[in-house]
Amino acid sequence: MADLRELLDLVDVAIARSEGVLDEEQRRDIAVVARRARRRSGFLGEVLVVALAGGTGSGKSSLLNALVSADVVDVGAIRPTTRHAVAVTPENASVDLRTVIDDLSVGEVLTSSSLHATVLVDLPDFDSIEAAHRIVVEEVLPTVDAVVWVVDPEKYADPVIHAEFLEPLARYADQFIFALNHSDRLSGPVRTVTDHLVSLLRADGYPDPEVVATVGSAPVDIDDLEVAIARRFDAKVTALTKLAVDLRSIANDAWQSCRSHIDSPDREANAHAALAAATFVSLGVEAYGFQRSIRRGERG
Ligand SMILES: Nc1nc2c(ncn2[C@@H]2O[C@H](COP(=O)(O)OP(=O)(O)OP(=O)(O)O)[C@@H](O)[C@H]2O)c(=O)[nH]1
Ligand SMILES: [Mg+2]
């Protein structure tokens, strides 16, 4: 079975074979993902990059501050508060994290002495009235290893959030934790709401969603989220799984595009498209096998 290096080599072969079959923009996008994966693979197990994503006012910045026990990012009453992505990195990291941080495309980098092998990324709101915020979120999310999705009691069931954001990302289920923040404002039992969120996420395609109730404005209550992050996101397994799912996604999109070109009257062009399609299929199969072997603990 292929290891990560072989998978990345196979992507290069697939890119080369898809010349003249896929359009240049798609080939460039695939190359960007492959290059990022290669760079990220140099830091496996050394660092975990976790973003906090969610709607405005859900409490992303408050939770980040609570996780590092300091007011490092702005929390605000005026919506939206966070306007660019901010990475908070360990003050004394044991390895040079510049490559990882450069690839995050964040607008600002801060440090915290509370962090050791984790980089936390505070994002603007994903469903913003400011279109620029959504662009920032869409740029940064693919570069992180894991995400804490922060929702609040008013919006956790919003069909738009589930249909537009969560359902399409269900293949990344292992990379996500869900924080039901502002849980202090619930009048009924918190469990009823977290159970409802779990059932909505299952319907979105998340087989085993981890939902934690949090209170971002009362940092003492952050233990459950810290425990969930430590338990669900092993640094190496999480980064490897993310890369495997990225490669599966590339393979799936690309083989379908290649297949749509196997209808030309030109036999040589057909053979060329068929070879490119077959290469992406084998990338997808190998990446799937790789992901399963990570899950079975053979690559941790
Ligand atoms: N009652 C209560 N208030 C909270 C909680 N978490 C955050 N807040 C308050 O909610 C407001 C918004 O919090 P932020 O952390 O700025 O929210 P955000 O998600 O970063 O918002 P944007 O940066 O605009 O996307 C602030 O006034 C916080 O003090 C919580 O769990 N309970
Ligand atoms: Mg914020």
PDB file of N, CA, C and O in Angstrom, residues 1-3 7 171 174-175 237 240-248 283-300:
ATOM      1  N   MET A   1       0.844  -1.202   0.000  1.00  0.00           N
ATOM      2  CA  MET A   1       0.000   0.000   0.000  1.00  0.00           C
ATOM      3  C   MET A   1       0.881   1.256   0.000  1.00  0.00           C
ATOM      4  O   MET A   1       1.935   1.271   0.621  1.00  0.00           O
ATOM      5  N   ALA A   2       0.423   2.291  -0.716  1.00  0.00           N
ATOM      6  CA  ALA A   2       1.252   3.494  -0.878  1.00  0.00           C
ATOM      7  C   ALA A   2       1.425   4.245   0.439  1.00  0.00           C
ATOM      8  O   ALA A   2       0.523   4.270   1.273  1.00  0.00           O
ATOM      9  N   ASP A   3       2.617   4.838   0.633  1.00  0.00           N
ATOM     10  CA  ASP A   3       2.763   5.754   1.765  1.00  0.00           C
ATOM     11  C   ASP A   3       2.539   7.180   1.241  1.00  0.00           C
ATOM     12  O   ASP A   3       2.278   7.384   0.047  1.00  0.00           O
ATOM     13  N   LEU A   7       2.012   8.623  -2.563  1.00  0.00           N
ATOM     14  CA  LEU A   7       0.749   9.258  -2.972  1.00  0.00           C
ATOM     15  C   LEU A   7       1.017  10.609  -3.626  1.00  0.00           C
ATOM     16  O   LEU A   7       0.426  10.946  -4.658  1.00  0.00           O
ATOM     17  N   ARG A 171     -17.065  14.911   4.324  1.00  0.00           N
ATOM     18  CA  ARG A 171     -15.940  13.975   4.151  1.00  0.00           C
ATOM     19  C   ARG A 171     -14.791  14.298   5.114  1.00  0.00           C
ATOM     20  O   ARG A 171     -13.923  13.461   5.350  1.00  0.00           O
ATOM     21  N   ASP A 174     -13.766  13.677  10.444  1.00  0.00           N
ATOM     22  CA  ASP A 174     -12.797  13.395  11.515  1.00  0.00           C
ATOM     23  C   ASP A 174     -12.010  14.632  11.923  1.00  0.00           C
ATOM     24  O   ASP A 174     -11.322  14.614  12.937  1.00  0.00           O
ATOM     25  N   GLN A 175     -12.072  15.687  11.099  1.00  0.00           N
ATOM     26  CA  GLN A 175     -11.277  16.886  11.408  1.00  0.00           C
ATOM     27  C   GLN A 175     -12.057  17.880  12.275  1.00  0.00           C
ATOM     28  O   GLN A 175     -11.510  18.936  12.594  1.00  0.00           O
ATOM     29  N   VAL A 237      -2.115  11.932  13.463  1.00  0.00           N
ATOM     30  CA  VAL A 237      -3.250  11.269  12.812  1.00  0.00           C
ATOM     31  C   VAL A 237      -4.154  12.304  12.135  1.00  0.00           C
ATOM     32  O   VAL A 237      -4.611  12.118  10.999  1.00  0.00           O
ATOM     33  N   LEU A 240      -2.441  13.767   9.003  1.00  0.00           N
ATOM     34  CA  LEU A 240      -2.400  12.762   7.929  1.00  0.00           C
ATOM     35  C   LEU A 240      -3.784  12.524   7.332  1.00  0.00           C
ATOM     36  O   LEU A 240      -3.939  12.403   6.113  1.00  0.00           O
ATOM     37  N   THR A 241      -4.789  12.448   8.207  1.00  0.00           N
ATOM     38  CA  THR A 241      -6.152  12.208   7.712  1.00  0.00           C
ATOM     39  C   THR A 241      -6.596  13.349   6.809  1.00  0.00           C
ATOM     40  O   THR A 241      -7.188  13.145   5.750  1.00  0.00           O
ATOM     41  N   LYS A 242      -6.288  14.575   7.243  1.00  0.00           N
ATOM     42  CA  LYS A 242      -6.655  15.741   6.426  1.00  0.00           C
ATOM     43  C   LYS A 242      -6.015  15.635   5.039  1.00  0.00           C
ATOM     44  O   LYS A 242      -6.680  15.855   4.020  1.00  0.00           O
ATOM     45  N   LEU A 243      -4.730  15.274   4.996  1.00  0.00           N
ATOM     46  CA  LEU A 243      -4.048  15.182   3.697  1.00  0.00           C
ATOM     47  C   LEU A 243      -4.670  14.072   2.853  1.00  0.00           C
ATOM     48  O   LEU A 243      -4.871  14.234   1.642  1.00  0.00           O
ATOM     49  N   ALA A 244      -4.995  12.945   3.495  1.00  0.00           N
ATOM     50  CA  ALA A 244      -5.596  11.832   2.750  1.00  0.00           C
ATOM     51  C   ALA A 244      -6.943  12.246   2.147  1.00  0.00           C
ATOM     52  O   ALA A 244      -7.230  11.943   0.983  1.00  0.00           O
ATOM     53  N   VAL A 245      -7.746  12.972   2.928  1.00  0.00           N
ATOM     54  CA  VAL A 245      -9.060  13.383   2.404  1.00  0.00           C
ATOM     55  C   VAL A 245      -8.877  14.416   1.289  1.00  0.00           C
ATOM     56  O   VAL A 245      -9.591  14.389   0.276  1.00  0.00           O
ATOM     57  N   ASP A 246      -7.902  15.313   1.445  1.00  0.00           N
ATOM     58  CA  ASP A 246      -7.614  16.272   0.367  1.00  0.00           C
ATOM     59  C   ASP A 246      -7.296  15.519  -0.932  1.00  0.00           C
ATOM     60  O   ASP A 246      -7.802  15.866  -2.010  1.00  0.00           O
ATOM     61  N   LEU A 247      -6.447  14.494  -0.826  1.00  0.00           N
ATOM     62  CA  LEU A 247      -6.036  13.768  -2.041  1.00  0.00           C
ATOM     63  C   LEU A 247      -7.208  12.990  -2.630  1.00  0.00           C
ATOM     64  O   LEU A 247      -7.365  12.906  -3.848  1.00  0.00           O
ATOM     65  N   ARG A 248      -8.058  12.434  -1.760  1.00  0.00           N
ATOM     66  CA  ARG A 248      -9.257  11.741  -2.271  1.00  0.00           C
ATOM     67  C   ARG A 248     -10.169  12.723  -3.008  1.00  0.00           C
ATOM     68  O   ARG A 248     -10.745  12.397  -4.044  1.00  0.00           O
ATOM     69  N   LEU A 283      -5.157   7.089  -7.802  1.00  0.00           N
ATOM     70  CA  LEU A 283      -4.834   7.989  -6.682  1.00  0.00           C
ATOM     71  C   LEU A 283      -5.938   7.922  -5.619  1.00  0.00           C
ATOM     72  O   LEU A 283      -5.662   7.818  -4.420  1.00  0.00           O
ATOM     73  N   GLY A 284      -7.202   7.965  -6.076  1.00  0.00           N
ATOM     74  CA  GLY A 284      -8.319   7.922  -5.129  1.00  0.00           C
ATOM     75  C   GLY A 284      -8.339   6.623  -4.340  1.00  0.00           C
ATOM     76  O   GLY A 284      -8.537   6.625  -3.119  1.00  0.00           O
ATOM     77  N   VAL A 285      -8.101   5.511  -5.038  1.00  0.00           N
ATOM     78  CA  VAL A 285      -8.116   4.202  -4.365  1.00  0.00           C
ATOM     79  C   VAL A 285      -6.990   4.136  -3.332  1.00  0.00           C
ATOM     80  O   VAL A 285      -7.178   3.718  -2.185  1.00  0.00           O
ATOM     81  N   GLU A 286      -5.797   4.574  -3.736  1.00  0.00           N
ATOM     82  CA  GLU A 286      -4.647   4.529  -2.816  1.00  0.00           C
ATOM     83  C   GLU A 286      -4.855   5.475  -1.626  1.00  0.00           C
ATOM     84  O   GLU A 286      -4.506   5.143  -0.494  1.00  0.00           O
ATOM     85  N   ALA A 287      -5.411   6.667  -1.893  1.00  0.00           N
ATOM     86  CA  ALA A 287      -5.626   7.625  -0.801  1.00  0.00           C
ATOM     87  C   ALA A 287      -6.666   7.082   0.175  1.00  0.00           C
ATOM     88  O   ALA A 287      -6.551   7.257   1.399  1.00  0.00           O
ATOM     89  N   TYR A 288      -7.666   6.373  -0.362  1.00  0.00           N
ATOM     90  CA  TYR A 288      -8.685   5.764   0.507  1.00  0.00           C
ATOM     91  C   TYR A 288      -8.051   4.688   1.393  1.00  0.00           C
ATOM     92  O   TYR A 288      -8.272   4.634   2.605  1.00  0.00           O
ATOM     93  N   GLY A 289      -7.219   3.851   0.780  1.00  0.00           N
ATOM     94  CA  GLY A 289      -6.529   2.810   1.545  1.00  0.00           C
ATOM     95  C   GLY A 289      -5.639   3.422   2.618  1.00  0.00           C
ATOM     96  O   GLY A 289      -5.568   2.939   3.750  1.00  0.00           O
ATOM     97  N   PHE A 290      -4.995   4.522   2.245  1.00  0.00           N
ATOM     98  CA  PHE A 290      -4.107   5.222   3.186  1.00  0.00           C
ATOM     99  C   PHE A 290      -4.921   5.754   4.375  1.00  0.00           C
ATOM    100  O   PHE A 290      -4.551   5.575   5.537  1.00  0.00           O
ATOM    101  N   GLN A 291      -6.073   6.364   4.065  1.00  0.00           N
ATOM    102  CA  GLN A 291      -6.927   6.911   5.128  1.00  0.00           C
ATOM    103  C   GLN A 291      -7.396   5.794   6.062  1.00  0.00           C
ATOM    104  O   GLN A 291      -7.418   5.950   7.286  1.00  0.00           O
ATOM    105  N   ARG A 292      -7.758   4.650   5.480  1.00  0.00           N
ATOM    106  CA  ARG A 292      -8.220   3.522   6.320  1.00  0.00           C
ATOM    107  C   ARG A 292      -7.090   3.011   7.212  1.00  0.00           C
ATOM    108  O   ARG A 292      -7.300   2.644   8.359  1.00  0.00           O
ATOM    109  N   SER A 293      -5.889   3.001   6.658  1.00  0.00           N
ATOM    110  CA  SER A 293      -4.770   2.495   7.469  1.00  0.00           C
ATOM    111  C   SER A 293      -4.457   3.462   8.616  1.00  0.00           C
ATOM    112  O   SER A 293      -4.053   3.040   9.691  1.00  0.00           O
ATOM    113  N   ILE A 294      -4.687   4.768   8.398  1.00  0.00           N
ATOM    114  CA  ILE A 294      -4.500   5.729   9.493  1.00  0.00           C
ATOM    115  C   ILE A 294      -5.530   5.430  10.576  1.00  0.00           C
ATOM    116  O   ILE A 294      -5.239   5.366  11.758  1.00  0.00           O
ATOM    117  N   ARG A 295      -6.775   5.211  10.131  1.00  0.00           N
ATOM    118  CA  ARG A 295      -7.857   4.964  11.095  1.00  0.00           C
ATOM    119  C   ARG A 295      -7.591   3.695  11.911  1.00  0.00           C
ATOM    120  O   ARG A 295      -7.902   3.615  13.080  1.00  0.00           O
ATOM    121  N   ARG A 296      -6.994   2.701  11.243  1.00  0.00           N
ATOM    122  CA  ARG A 296      -6.706   1.442  11.963  1.00  0.00           C
ATOM    123  C   ARG A 296      -5.479   1.563  12.864  1.00  0.00           C
ATOM    124  O   ARG A 296      -5.080   0.616  13.516  1.00  0.00           O
ATOM    125  N   GLY A 297      -4.858   2.766  12.843  1.00  0.00           N
ATOM    126  CA  GLY A 297      -3.716   2.980  13.735  1.00  0.00           C
ATOM    127  C   GLY A 297      -2.410   2.495  13.165  1.00  0.00           C
ATOM    128  O   GLY A 297      -1.414   2.377  13.881  1.00  0.00           O
ATOM    129  N   GLU A 298      -2.382   2.209  11.836  1.00  0.00           N
ATOM    130  CA  GLU A 298      -1.140   1.680  11.271  1.00  0.00           C
ATOM    131  C   GLU A 298      -0.148   2.779  10.891  1.00  0.00           C
ATOM    132  O   GLU A 298       0.976   2.514  10.527  1.00  0.00           O
ATOM    133  N   ARG A 299      -0.595   4.037  10.925  1.00  0.00           N
ATOM    134  CA  ARG A 299       0.304   5.131  10.505  1.00  0.00           C
ATOM    135  C   ARG A 299       0.466   6.184  11.578  1.00  0.00           C
ATOM    136  O   ARG A 299       0.991   7.243  11.309  1.00  0.00           O
ATOM    137  N   GLY A 300      -0.107   5.978  12.762  1.00  0.00           N
ATOM    138  CA  GLY A 300      -0.100   7.024  13.785  1.00  0.00           C
ATOM    139  C   GLY A 300       1.268   7.305  14.359  1.00  0.00           C
ATOM    140  O   GLY A 300       2.248   6.715  14.018  1.00  0.00           O
TER     141      GLY A 300
END
